[in-house]
Tab-separated table of N, CA and C in Angstrom:
chain	number	residue	atom	x	y	z
A	1	MET	N	-3.207	-1.713	-20.745
A	1	MET	CA	-2.751	-2.950	-20.133
A	1	MET	C	-2.385	-2.677	-18.673
A	2	THR	N	-2.871	-3.491	-17.766
A	2	THR	CA	-2.563	-3.352	-16.351
A	2	THR	C	-1.359	-4.220	-16.023
A	3	THR	N	-0.399	-3.631	-15.329
A	3	THR	CA	0.762	-4.417	-14.938
A	3	THR	C	0.673	-4.745	-13.460
A	4	THR	N	1.111	-5.922	-13.120
A	4	THR	CA	1.150	-6.363	-11.737
A	4	THR	C	2.365	-5.726	-11.084
A	5	PRO	N	2.201	-5.167	-9.868
A	5	PRO	CA	3.381	-4.582	-9.220
A	5	PRO	C	4.419	-5.659	-8.920
A	6	ALA	N	5.672	-5.278	-9.020
A	6	ALA	CA	6.753	-6.212	-8.700
A	6	ALA	C	6.674	-6.586	-7.224
A	7	THR	N	6.997	-7.818	-6.925
A	7	THR	CA	7.021	-8.303	-5.549
A	7	THR	C	8.452	-8.313	-5.054
A	8	LEU	N	8.669	-7.644	-3.923
A	8	LEU	CA	9.984	-7.585	-3.295
A	8	LEU	C	9.937	-8.350	-1.988
A	9	MET	N	11.042	-8.991	-1.626
A	9	MET	CA	11.157	-9.690	-0.353
A	9	MET	C	12.290	-9.042	0.424
A	10	VAL	N	11.971	-8.523	1.614
A	10	VAL	CA	12.965	-7.909	2.494
A	10	VAL	C	13.309	-8.928	3.576
A	11	VAL	N	14.585	-9.304	3.661
A	11	VAL	CA	15.047	-10.275	4.650
A	11	VAL	C	16.012	-9.562	5.587
A	12	ASP	N	15.564	-9.331	6.822
A	12	ASP	CA	16.375	-8.615	7.804
A	12	ASP	C	15.908	-9.034	9.185
A	13	ASP	N	16.855	-9.256	10.096
A	13	ASP	CA	16.482	-9.674	11.443
A	13	ASP	C	15.974	-8.516	12.294
A	14	ASP	N	16.117	-7.292	11.829
A	14	ASP	CA	15.660	-6.115	12.565
A	14	ASP	C	14.225	-5.788	12.142
A	15	PRO	N	13.249	-5.983	13.052
A	15	PRO	CA	11.848	-5.752	12.671
A	15	PRO	C	11.566	-4.308	12.265
A	16	GLU	N	12.281	-3.365	12.836
A	16	GLU	CA	12.062	-1.961	12.487
A	16	GLU	C	12.470	-1.687	11.041
A	17	ILE	N	13.600	-2.238	10.624
A	17	ILE	CA	14.051	-2.056	9.243
A	17	ILE	C	13.077	-2.728	8.285
A	18	ARG	N	12.635	-3.952	8.618
A	18	ARG	CA	11.665	-4.643	7.762
A	18	ARG	C	10.402	-3.802	7.589
A	19	GLU	N	9.897	-3.282	8.689
A	19	GLU	CA	8.656	-2.503	8.654
A	19	GLU	C	8.837	-1.201	7.876
A	20	LEU	N	9.932	-0.495	8.130
A	20	LEU	CA	10.176	0.762	7.426
A	20	LEU	C	10.323	0.538	5.918
A	21	LEU	N	11.075	-0.488	5.528
A	21	LEU	CA	11.257	-0.761	4.106
A	21	LEU	C	9.956	-1.212	3.456
A	22	ALA	N	9.198	-2.058	4.140
A	22	ALA	CA	7.923	-2.516	3.589
A	22	ALA	C	6.982	-1.334	3.366
A	23	ASP	N	6.935	-0.427	4.323
A	23	ASP	CA	6.076	0.745	4.199
A	23	ASP	C	6.552	1.646	3.061
A	24	TYR	N	7.827	1.980	3.048
A	24	TYR	CA	8.381	2.890	2.045
A	24	TYR	C	8.219	2.317	0.634
A	25	LEU	N	8.624	1.060	0.456
A	25	LEU	CA	8.554	0.456	-0.871
A	25	LEU	C	7.108	0.229	-1.304
A	26	GLY	N	6.228	-0.081	-0.345
A	26	GLY	CA	4.807	-0.225	-0.643
A	26	GLY	C	4.213	1.081	-1.148
A	27	ARG	N	4.625	2.199	-0.548
A	27	ARG	CA	4.137	3.510	-0.992
A	27	ARG	C	4.644	3.859	-2.386
A	28	HIS	N	5.683	3.160	-2.842
A	28	HIS	CA	6.217	3.403	-4.184
A	28	HIS	C	5.751	2.335	-5.181
A	29	GLY	N	4.678	1.640	-4.833
A	29	GLY	CA	4.026	0.763	-5.791
A	29	GLY	C	4.455	-0.688	-5.801
A	30	TYR	N	5.275	-1.101	-4.865
A	30	TYR	CA	5.715	-2.495	-4.838
A	30	TYR	C	4.880	-3.304	-3.856
A	31	HIS	N	4.748	-4.580	-4.146
A	31	HIS	CA	4.156	-5.525	-3.197
A	31	HIS	C	5.340	-6.062	-2.391
A	32	VAL	N	5.317	-5.881	-1.068
A	32	VAL	CA	6.488	-6.214	-0.253
A	32	VAL	C	6.154	-7.328	0.738
A	33	LEU	N	6.974	-8.362	0.713
A	33	LEU	CA	6.917	-9.450	1.682
A	33	LEU	C	8.140	-9.312	2.575
A	34	THR	N	8.053	-9.810	3.803
A	34	THR	CA	9.204	-9.718	4.701
A	34	THR	C	9.488	-11.070	5.349
A	35	ALA	N	10.738	-11.239	5.735
A	35	ALA	CA	11.177	-12.440	6.441
A	35	ALA	C	12.266	-12.021	7.419
A	36	GLU	N	12.244	-12.608	8.628
A	36	GLU	CA	13.217	-12.224	9.651
A	36	GLU	C	14.514	-13.017	9.576
A	37	GLY	N	14.617	-13.934	8.657
A	37	GLY	CA	15.842	-14.709	8.513
A	37	GLY	C	15.695	-15.757	7.433
A	38	ALA	N	16.712	-16.621	7.322
A	38	ALA	CA	16.753	-17.620	6.256
A	38	ALA	C	15.579	-18.586	6.309
A	39	ASN	N	15.263	-19.118	7.493
A	39	ASN	CA	14.172	-20.086	7.581
A	39	ASN	C	12.849	-19.489	7.123
A	40	ALA	N	12.563	-18.269	7.576
A	40	ALA	CA	11.326	-17.596	7.163
A	40	ALA	C	11.354	-17.314	5.654
A	41	LEU	N	12.521	-16.958	5.130
A	41	LEU	CA	12.645	-16.715	3.693
A	41	LEU	C	12.302	-17.973	2.902
A	42	TYR	N	12.902	-19.104	3.283
A	42	TYR	CA	12.666	-20.340	2.534
A	42	TYR	C	11.201	-20.763	2.627
A	43	GLN	N	10.564	-20.527	3.753
A	43	GLN	CA	9.126	-20.825	3.878
A	43	GLN	C	8.316	-19.934	2.940
A	44	GLN	N	8.667	-18.650	2.893
A	44	GLN	CA	7.959	-17.719	2.008
A	44	GLN	C	8.159	-18.100	0.538
A	45	LEU	N	9.379	-18.543	0.192
A	45	LEU	CA	9.656	-18.893	-1.204
A	45	LEU	C	8.848	-20.105	-1.664
A	46	ALA	N	8.370	-20.911	-0.720
A	46	ALA	CA	7.523	-22.045	-1.075
A	46	ALA	C	6.167	-21.568	-1.596
A	47	GLU	N	5.761	-20.381	-1.192
A	47	GLU	CA	4.455	-19.848	-1.568
A	47	GLU	C	4.507	-18.663	-2.520
A	48	HIS	N	5.619	-17.941	-2.550
A	48	HIS	CA	5.724	-16.705	-3.323
A	48	HIS	C	6.973	-16.712	-4.186
A	49	THR	N	6.893	-16.011	-5.294
A	49	THR	CA	8.034	-15.868	-6.187
A	49	THR	C	8.340	-14.380	-6.318
A	50	PRO	N	9.216	-13.866	-5.457
A	50	PRO	CA	9.522	-12.435	-5.541
A	50	PRO	C	10.333	-12.106	-6.793
A	51	ASP	N	10.213	-10.853	-7.216
A	51	ASP	CA	10.969	-10.380	-8.368
A	51	ASP	C	12.355	-9.912	-7.966
A	52	LEU	N	12.537	-9.613	-6.665
A	52	LEU	CA	13.816	-9.118	-6.176
A	52	LEU	C	13.886	-9.361	-4.673
A	53	LEU	N	15.080	-9.682	-4.194
A	53	LEU	CA	15.312	-9.883	-2.758
A	53	LEU	C	16.233	-8.792	-2.237
A	54	ILE	N	15.920	-8.277	-1.053
A	54	ILE	CA	16.782	-7.333	-0.344
A	54	ILE	C	17.191	-8.068	0.922
A	55	VAL	N	18.469	-8.417	1.038
A	55	VAL	CA	18.928	-9.308	2.098
A	55	VAL	C	20.002	-8.635	2.950
A	56	ASP	N	19.766	-8.611	4.266
A	56	ASP	CA	20.769	-8.109	5.203
A	56	ASP	C	21.899	-9.131	5.290
A	57	VAL	N	23.120	-8.663	5.385
A	57	VAL	CA	24.266	-9.565	5.474
A	57	VAL	C	24.373	-10.177	6.864
A	58	MET	N	24.342	-9.338	7.890
A	58	MET	CA	24.599	-9.813	9.249
A	58	MET	C	23.302	-10.161	9.967
A	59	MET	N	23.020	-11.475	9.993
A	59	MET	CA	21.833	-11.992	10.692
A	59	MET	C	22.247	-13.244	11.445
A	60	PRO	N	21.554	-13.551	12.542
A	60	PRO	CA	21.842	-14.809	13.232
A	60	PRO	C	21.441	-15.995	12.360
A	61	GLY	N	22.042	-17.135	12.588
A	61	GLY	CA	21.771	-18.306	11.758
A	61	GLY	C	22.458	-18.123	10.420
A	62	ASP	N	21.756	-18.480	9.344
A	62	ASP	CA	22.317	-18.281	8.007
A	62	ASP	C	22.384	-16.785	7.729
A	63	ASP	N	23.583	-16.287	7.470
A	63	ASP	CA	23.729	-14.864	7.167
A	63	ASP	C	23.380	-14.613	5.702
A	64	GLY	N	23.443	-13.353	5.301
A	64	GLY	CA	23.105	-12.985	3.933
A	64	GLY	C	23.986	-13.645	2.894
A	65	PHE	N	25.264	-13.863	3.220
A	65	PHE	CA	26.165	-14.539	2.284
A	65	PHE	C	25.695	-15.966	2.027
A	66	THR	N	25.317	-16.665	3.096
A	66	THR	CA	24.851	-18.050	2.967
A	66	THR	C	23.565	-18.096	2.155
A	67	ILE	N	22.651	-17.178	2.438
A	67	ILE	CA	21.391	-17.121	1.687
A	67	ILE	C	21.683	-16.898	0.211
A	68	CYS	N	22.533	-15.948	-0.095
A	68	CYS	CA	22.882	-15.636	-1.483
A	68	CYS	C	23.492	-16.860	-2.171
A	69	ARG	N	24.439	-17.506	-1.503
A	69	ARG	CA	25.103	-18.688	-2.065
A	69	ARG	C	24.078	-19.791	-2.360
A	70	GLU	N	23.171	-20.037	-1.415
A	70	GLU	CA	22.172	-21.101	-1.585
A	70	GLU	C	21.197	-20.768	-2.714
A	71	LEU	N	20.715	-19.537	-2.750
A	71	LEU	CA	19.752	-19.163	-3.785
A	71	LEU	C	20.364	-19.189	-5.171
A	72	ARG	N	21.612	-18.814	-5.286
A	72	ARG	CA	22.261	-18.760	-6.595
A	72	ARG	C	22.459	-20.141	-7.212
A	73	LYS	N	22.358	-21.188	-6.429
A	73	LYS	CA	22.495	-22.542	-6.979
A	73	LYS	C	21.375	-22.844	-7.966
A	74	THR	N	20.195	-22.235	-7.756
A	74	THR	CA	19.042	-22.584	-8.582
A	74	THR	C	18.175	-21.398	-8.981
A	75	ASN	N	18.551	-20.198	-8.587
A	75	ASN	CA	17.638	-19.080	-8.706
A	75	ASN	C	18.401	-17.853	-9.212
A	76	ASP	N	17.830	-17.138	-10.168
A	76	ASP	CA	18.499	-15.940	-10.679
A	76	ASP	C	17.768	-14.649	-10.304
A	77	THR	N	16.903	-14.727	-9.299
A	77	THR	CA	16.211	-13.528	-8.815
A	77	THR	C	17.248	-12.503	-8.371
A	78	PRO	N	17.103	-11.243	-8.797
A	78	PRO	CA	18.072	-10.226	-8.366
A	78	PRO	C	18.128	-10.112	-6.840
A	79	ILE	N	19.337	-9.950	-6.318
A	79	ILE	CA	19.555	-9.805	-4.877
A	79	ILE	C	20.346	-8.534	-4.626
A	80	ILE	N	19.778	-7.680	-3.754
A	80	ILE	CA	20.500	-6.506	-3.272
A	80	ILE	C	20.833	-6.782	-1.817
A	81	MET	N	22.102	-6.722	-1.474
A	81	MET	CA	22.518	-6.996	-0.109
A	81	MET	C	22.694	-5.691	0.660
A	82	LEU	N	22.278	-5.716	1.925
A	82	LEU	CA	22.435	-4.582	2.827
A	82	LEU	C	23.446	-4.954	3.894
A	83	THR	N	24.312	-4.005	4.264
A	83	THR	CA	25.257	-4.295	5.335
A	83	THR	C	25.609	-3.047	6.115
A	84	ALA	N	25.878	-3.255	7.386
A	84	ALA	CA	26.370	-2.173	8.238
A	84	ALA	C	27.893	-2.120	8.179
A	85	SER	N	28.510	-3.126	7.576
A	85	SER	CA	29.970	-3.203	7.493
A	85	SER	C	30.494	-2.291	6.396
A	86	ALA	N	31.545	-1.576	6.706
A	86	ALA	CA	32.172	-0.706	5.713
A	86	ALA	C	33.321	-1.423	5.009
A	87	ASP	N	33.532	-2.686	5.328
A	87	ASP	CA	34.652	-3.461	4.807
A	87	ASP	C	34.455	-3.793	3.325
A	88	ASP	N	35.415	-3.396	2.497
A	88	ASP	CA	35.351	-3.694	1.066
A	88	ASP	C	35.328	-5.193	0.805
A	89	THR	N	35.982	-5.961	1.658
A	89	THR	CA	36.035	-7.408	1.482
A	89	THR	C	34.634	-8.004	1.510
A	90	ASP	N	33.778	-7.519	2.421
A	90	ASP	CA	32.396	-8.007	2.483
A	90	ASP	C	31.643	-7.692	1.194
A	91	ARG	N	31.826	-6.494	0.686
A	91	ARG	CA	31.146	-6.106	-0.555
A	91	ARG	C	31.596	-6.994	-1.713
A	92	ILE	N	32.893	-7.208	-1.802
A	92	ILE	CA	33.440	-8.034	-2.881
A	92	ILE	C	32.923	-9.470	-2.748
A	93	LEU	N	32.941	-10.007	-1.537
A	93	LEU	CA	32.453	-11.369	-1.322
A	93	LEU	C	30.983	-11.487	-1.714
A	94	GLY	N	30.162	-10.527	-1.307
A	94	GLY	CA	28.743	-10.552	-1.655
A	94	GLY	C	28.534	-10.579	-3.160
A	95	LEU	N	29.264	-9.749	-3.871
A	95	LEU	CA	29.142	-9.709	-5.327
A	95	LEU	C	29.656	-11.003	-5.960
A	96	GLU	N	30.739	-11.549	-5.421
A	96	GLU	CA	31.275	-12.806	-5.960
A	96	GLU	C	30.329	-13.980	-5.709
A	97	LEU	N	29.560	-13.921	-4.627
A	97	LEU	CA	28.608	-14.992	-4.324
A	97	LEU	C	27.329	-14.884	-5.144
A	98	GLY	N	27.189	-13.791	-5.891
A	98	GLY	CA	26.041	-13.683	-6.787
A	98	GLY	C	25.095	-12.533	-6.521
A	99	ALA	N	25.391	-11.678	-5.550
A	99	ALA	CA	24.539	-10.511	-5.336
A	99	ALA	C	24.621	-9.607	-6.561
A	100	ASP	N	23.513	-8.979	-6.892
A	100	ASP	CA	23.484	-8.079	-8.035
A	100	ASP	C	23.905	-6.668	-7.652
A	101	ASP	N	23.739	-6.333	-6.379
A	101	ASP	CA	24.098	-5.006	-5.904
A	101	ASP	C	24.323	-5.081	-4.402
A	102	TYR	N	24.925	-4.044	-3.874
A	102	TYR	CA	25.320	-4.015	-2.469
A	102	TYR	C	25.162	-2.585	-1.990
A	103	ILE	N	24.519	-2.375	-0.854
A	103	ILE	CA	24.353	-1.023	-0.334
A	103	ILE	C	24.614	-1.032	1.167
A	104	GLY	N	25.347	-0.028	1.637
A	104	GLY	CA	25.707	0.052	3.051
A	104	GLY	C	24.648	0.756	3.883
A	105	LYS	N	24.544	0.328	5.142
A	105	LYS	CA	23.672	0.994	6.110
A	105	LYS	C	24.512	2.020	6.852
A	106	PRO	N	23.991	3.144	7.189
A	106	PRO	CA	22.666	3.629	6.806
A	106	PRO	C	22.663	4.020	5.333
A	107	PHE	N	21.495	3.961	4.704
A	107	PHE	CA	21.392	4.289	3.294
A	107	PHE	C	20.231	5.242	3.080
A	108	ASN	N	20.295	5.942	1.984
A	108	ASN	CA	19.212	6.819	1.586
A	108	ASN	C	18.143	5.947	0.926
A	109	PRO	N	16.908	5.951	1.417
A	109	PRO	CA	15.860	5.111	0.828
A	109	PRO	C	15.652	5.381	-0.667
A	110	ARG	N	15.870	6.616	-1.087
A	110	ARG	CA	15.720	6.935	-2.513
A	110	ARG	C	16.794	6.239	-3.342
A	111	GLU	N	17.998	6.094	-2.761
A	111	GLU	CA	19.055	5.376	-3.472
A	111	GLU	C	18.688	3.901	-3.594
A	112	LEU	N	18.178	3.311	-2.512
A	112	LEU	CA	17.750	1.912	-2.572
A	112	LEU	C	16.660	1.750	-3.626
A	113	LEU	N	15.706	2.652	-3.656
A	113	LEU	CA	14.628	2.605	-4.639
A	113	LEU	C	15.192	2.657	-6.060
A	114	ALA	N	16.161	3.532	-6.290
A	114	ALA	CA	16.790	3.628	-7.613
A	114	ALA	C	17.519	2.336	-7.966
A	115	ARG	N	18.185	1.735	-7.000
A	115	ARG	CA	18.902	0.478	-7.261
A	115	ARG	C	17.923	-0.668	-7.538
A	116	ILE	N	16.784	-0.672	-6.834
A	116	ILE	CA	15.754	-1.681	-7.086
A	116	ILE	C	15.234	-1.531	-8.507
A	117	ARG	N	14.913	-0.310	-8.885
A	117	ARG	CA	14.396	-0.069	-10.239
A	117	ARG	C	15.403	-0.500	-11.298
A	118	ALA	N	16.681	-0.196	-11.061
A	118	ALA	CA	17.722	-0.591	-12.012
A	118	ALA	C	17.829	-2.112	-12.116
A	119	ALA	N	17.752	-2.803	-10.988
A	119	ALA	CA	17.865	-4.262	-10.993
A	119	ALA	C	16.664	-4.920	-11.674
A	120	LEU	N	15.502	-4.292	-11.549
A	120	LEU	CA	14.286	-4.858	-12.137
A	120	LEU	C	14.094	-4.482	-13.607
A	121	ARG	N	14.799	-3.472	-14.049
A	121	ARG	CA	14.613	-2.983	-15.417
A	121	ARG	C	14.742	-4.127	-16.412
A	122	GLY	N	13.729	-4.308	-17.207
A	122	GLY	CA	13.766	-5.358	-18.231
A	122	GLY	C	13.324	-6.726	-17.742
A	123	ARG	N	13.161	-6.920	-16.430
A	123	ARG	CA	12.795	-8.240	-15.916
A	123	ARG	C	11.300	-8.365	-15.685
A	124	VAL	N	10.665	-7.340	-15.125
A	124	VAL	CA	9.253	-7.435	-14.759
A	124	VAL	C	8.369	-7.574	-15.990
A	125	GLN	N	8.718	-6.931	-17.099
A	125	GLN	CA	7.901	-7.036	-18.292
A	125	GLN	C	7.854	-8.473	-18.814
A	126	ASP	N	8.930	-9.208	-18.600
A	126	ASP	CA	9.009	-10.583	-19.092
A	126	ASP	C	8.410	-11.596	-18.128
A	127	ARG	N	7.921	-11.135	-16.991
A	127	ARG	CA	7.388	-12.011	-15.956
A	127	ARG	C	6.134	-12.723	-16.441
A	128	PRO	N	6.048	-14.034	-16.265
A	128	PRO	CA	4.844	-14.736	-16.688
A	128	PRO	C	3.654	-14.284	-15.846
A	129	SER	N	2.493	-14.372	-16.441
A	129	SER	CA	1.288	-14.005	-15.698
A	129	SER	C	1.086	-14.996	-14.569
A	130	PRO	N	0.395	-14.582	-13.473
A	130	PRO	CA	0.185	-15.488	-12.351
A	130	PRO	C	-0.518	-16.774	-12.754
A	131	SER	N	-1.329	-16.727	-13.807
A	131	SER	CA	-2.040	-17.927	-14.231
A	131	SER	C	-1.115	-18.939	-14.898
A	132	ALA	N	0.122	-18.534	-15.225
A	132	ALA	CA	1.073	-19.448	-15.848
A	132	ALA	C	1.813	-20.270	-14.809
A	133	THR	N	1.406	-20.164	-13.541
A	133	THR	CA	2.055	-20.890	-12.456
A	133	THR	C	0.995	-21.649	-11.659
A	134	ILE	N	1.309	-22.887	-11.358
A	134	ILE	CA	0.437	-23.689	-10.499
A	134	ILE	C	1.209	-24.001	-9.225
A	135	ARG	N	0.574	-23.771	-8.068
A	135	ARG	CA	1.194	-24.052	-6.770
A	135	ARG	C	0.387	-25.134	-6.051
A	136	PHE	N	1.122	-26.042	-5.409
A	136	PHE	CA	0.459	-27.077	-4.621
A	136	PHE	C	1.439	-27.651	-3.605
A	137	ALA	N	0.991	-27.804	-2.376
A	137	ALA	CA	1.759	-28.450	-1.297
A	137	ALA	C	3.204	-27.970	-1.230
A	138	GLY	N	3.432	-26.675	-1.423
A	138	GLY	CA	4.781	-26.133	-1.350
A	138	GLY	C	5.558	-26.236	-2.649
A	139	TRP	N	5.003	-26.875	-3.664
A	139	TRP	CA	5.653	-27.025	-4.958
A	139	TRP	C	5.088	-25.989	-5.920
A	140	ARG	N	5.821	-25.719	-6.994
A	140	ARG	CA	5.382	-24.756	-7.998
A	140	ARG	C	5.773	-25.268	-9.369
A	141	ILE	N	4.831	-25.190	-10.309
A	141	ILE	CA	5.111	-25.548	-11.699
A	141	ILE	C	4.956	-24.286	-12.543
A	142	ASP	N	5.985	-23.963	-13.305
A	142	ASP	CA	5.931	-22.852	-14.248
A	142	ASP	C	5.471	-23.437	-15.573
A	143	LEU	N	4.227	-23.106	-15.980
A	143	LEU	CA	3.654	-23.684	-17.186
A	143	LEU	C	4.319	-23.189	-18.461
A	144	GLU	N	4.908	-21.993	-18.409
A	144	GLU	CA	5.590	-21.480	-19.606
A	144	GLU	C	6.868	-22.240	-19.888
A	145	THR	N	7.633	-22.564	-18.842
A	145	THR	CA	8.915	-23.240	-19.042
A	145	THR	C	8.835	-24.744	-18.803
A	146	GLY	N	7.733	-25.186	-18.160
A	146	GLY	CA	7.596	-26.601	-17.839
A	146	GLY	C	8.487	-27.042	-16.696
A	147	GLN	N	8.961	-26.098	-15.876
A	147	GLN	CA	9.847	-26.431	-14.771
A	147	GLN	C	9.052	-26.650	-13.489
A	148	LEU	N	9.552	-27.586	-12.664
A	148	LEU	CA	8.994	-27.868	-11.351
A	148	LEU	C	9.976	-27.354	-10.304
A	149	PHE	N	9.450	-26.652	-9.279
A	149	PHE	CA	10.288	-26.087	-8.209
A	149	PHE	C	9.825	-26.606	-6.871
A	150	ASP	N	10.780	-26.938	-5.992
A	150	ASP	CA	10.423	-27.375	-4.645
A	150	ASP	C	10.160	-26.152	-3.756
A	151	GLY	N	9.931	-26.391	-2.472
A	151	GLY	CA	9.585	-25.343	-1.532
A	151	GLY	C	10.651	-24.300	-1.312
A	152	THR	N	11.902	-24.584	-1.663
A	152	THR	CA	12.977	-23.598	-1.485
A	152	THR	C	13.244	-22.837	-2.784
A	153	GLY	N	12.487	-23.132	-3.840
A	153	GLY	CA	12.701	-22.454	-5.106
A	153	GLY	C	13.675	-23.173	-6.021
A	154	ARG	N	14.156	-24.337	-5.577
A	154	ARG	CA	15.110	-25.102	-6.395
A	154	ARG	C	14.370	-25.853	-7.510
A	155	SER	N	14.930	-25.810	-8.699
A	155	SER	CA	14.371	-26.531	-9.823
A	155	SER	C	14.589	-28.022	-9.618
A	156	VAL	N	13.548	-28.807	-9.885
A	156	VAL	CA	13.614	-30.259	-9.726
A	156	VAL	C	13.520	-30.882	-11.123
A	157	PRO	N	14.515	-31.680	-11.505
A	157	PRO	CA	14.458	-32.321	-12.834
A	157	PRO	C	13.248	-33.249	-12.946
A	158	LEU	N	12.610	-33.219	-14.086
A	158	LEU	CA	11.480	-34.108	-14.336
A	158	LEU	C	11.891	-35.287	-15.165
């Protein structure tokens, strides 16, 4: 049986970090998408359904906390937050807002990889096949659950 590689979304305003993470995680078998901020993330979510998000906390515009809060209203995709802040309060807030894990910058890429694997454990096997999803005009229908999602990934009642 062939398994589809998990899709990760890296959201960071630093292009160097996005590129380094995309390269590193790609070499470890993941399909990696990137976004430079909240607006780019929401546009990407209209077309893609990542298995896990890696979100920087400190970004211009909507920060990582805001992104996490908004996504958690309708989405249970695992979120790992990255931060340069050593403040425990930020870590606690991120976890309370729904982040699944939190890692400080600078970080060991192998540790991030281990945390990604831990967050995905048990989730990727249950992922519906790509044919179980229909996409059109920014909308997505999950044929297995019968749910309709708008361009931001929010479930829309039918």
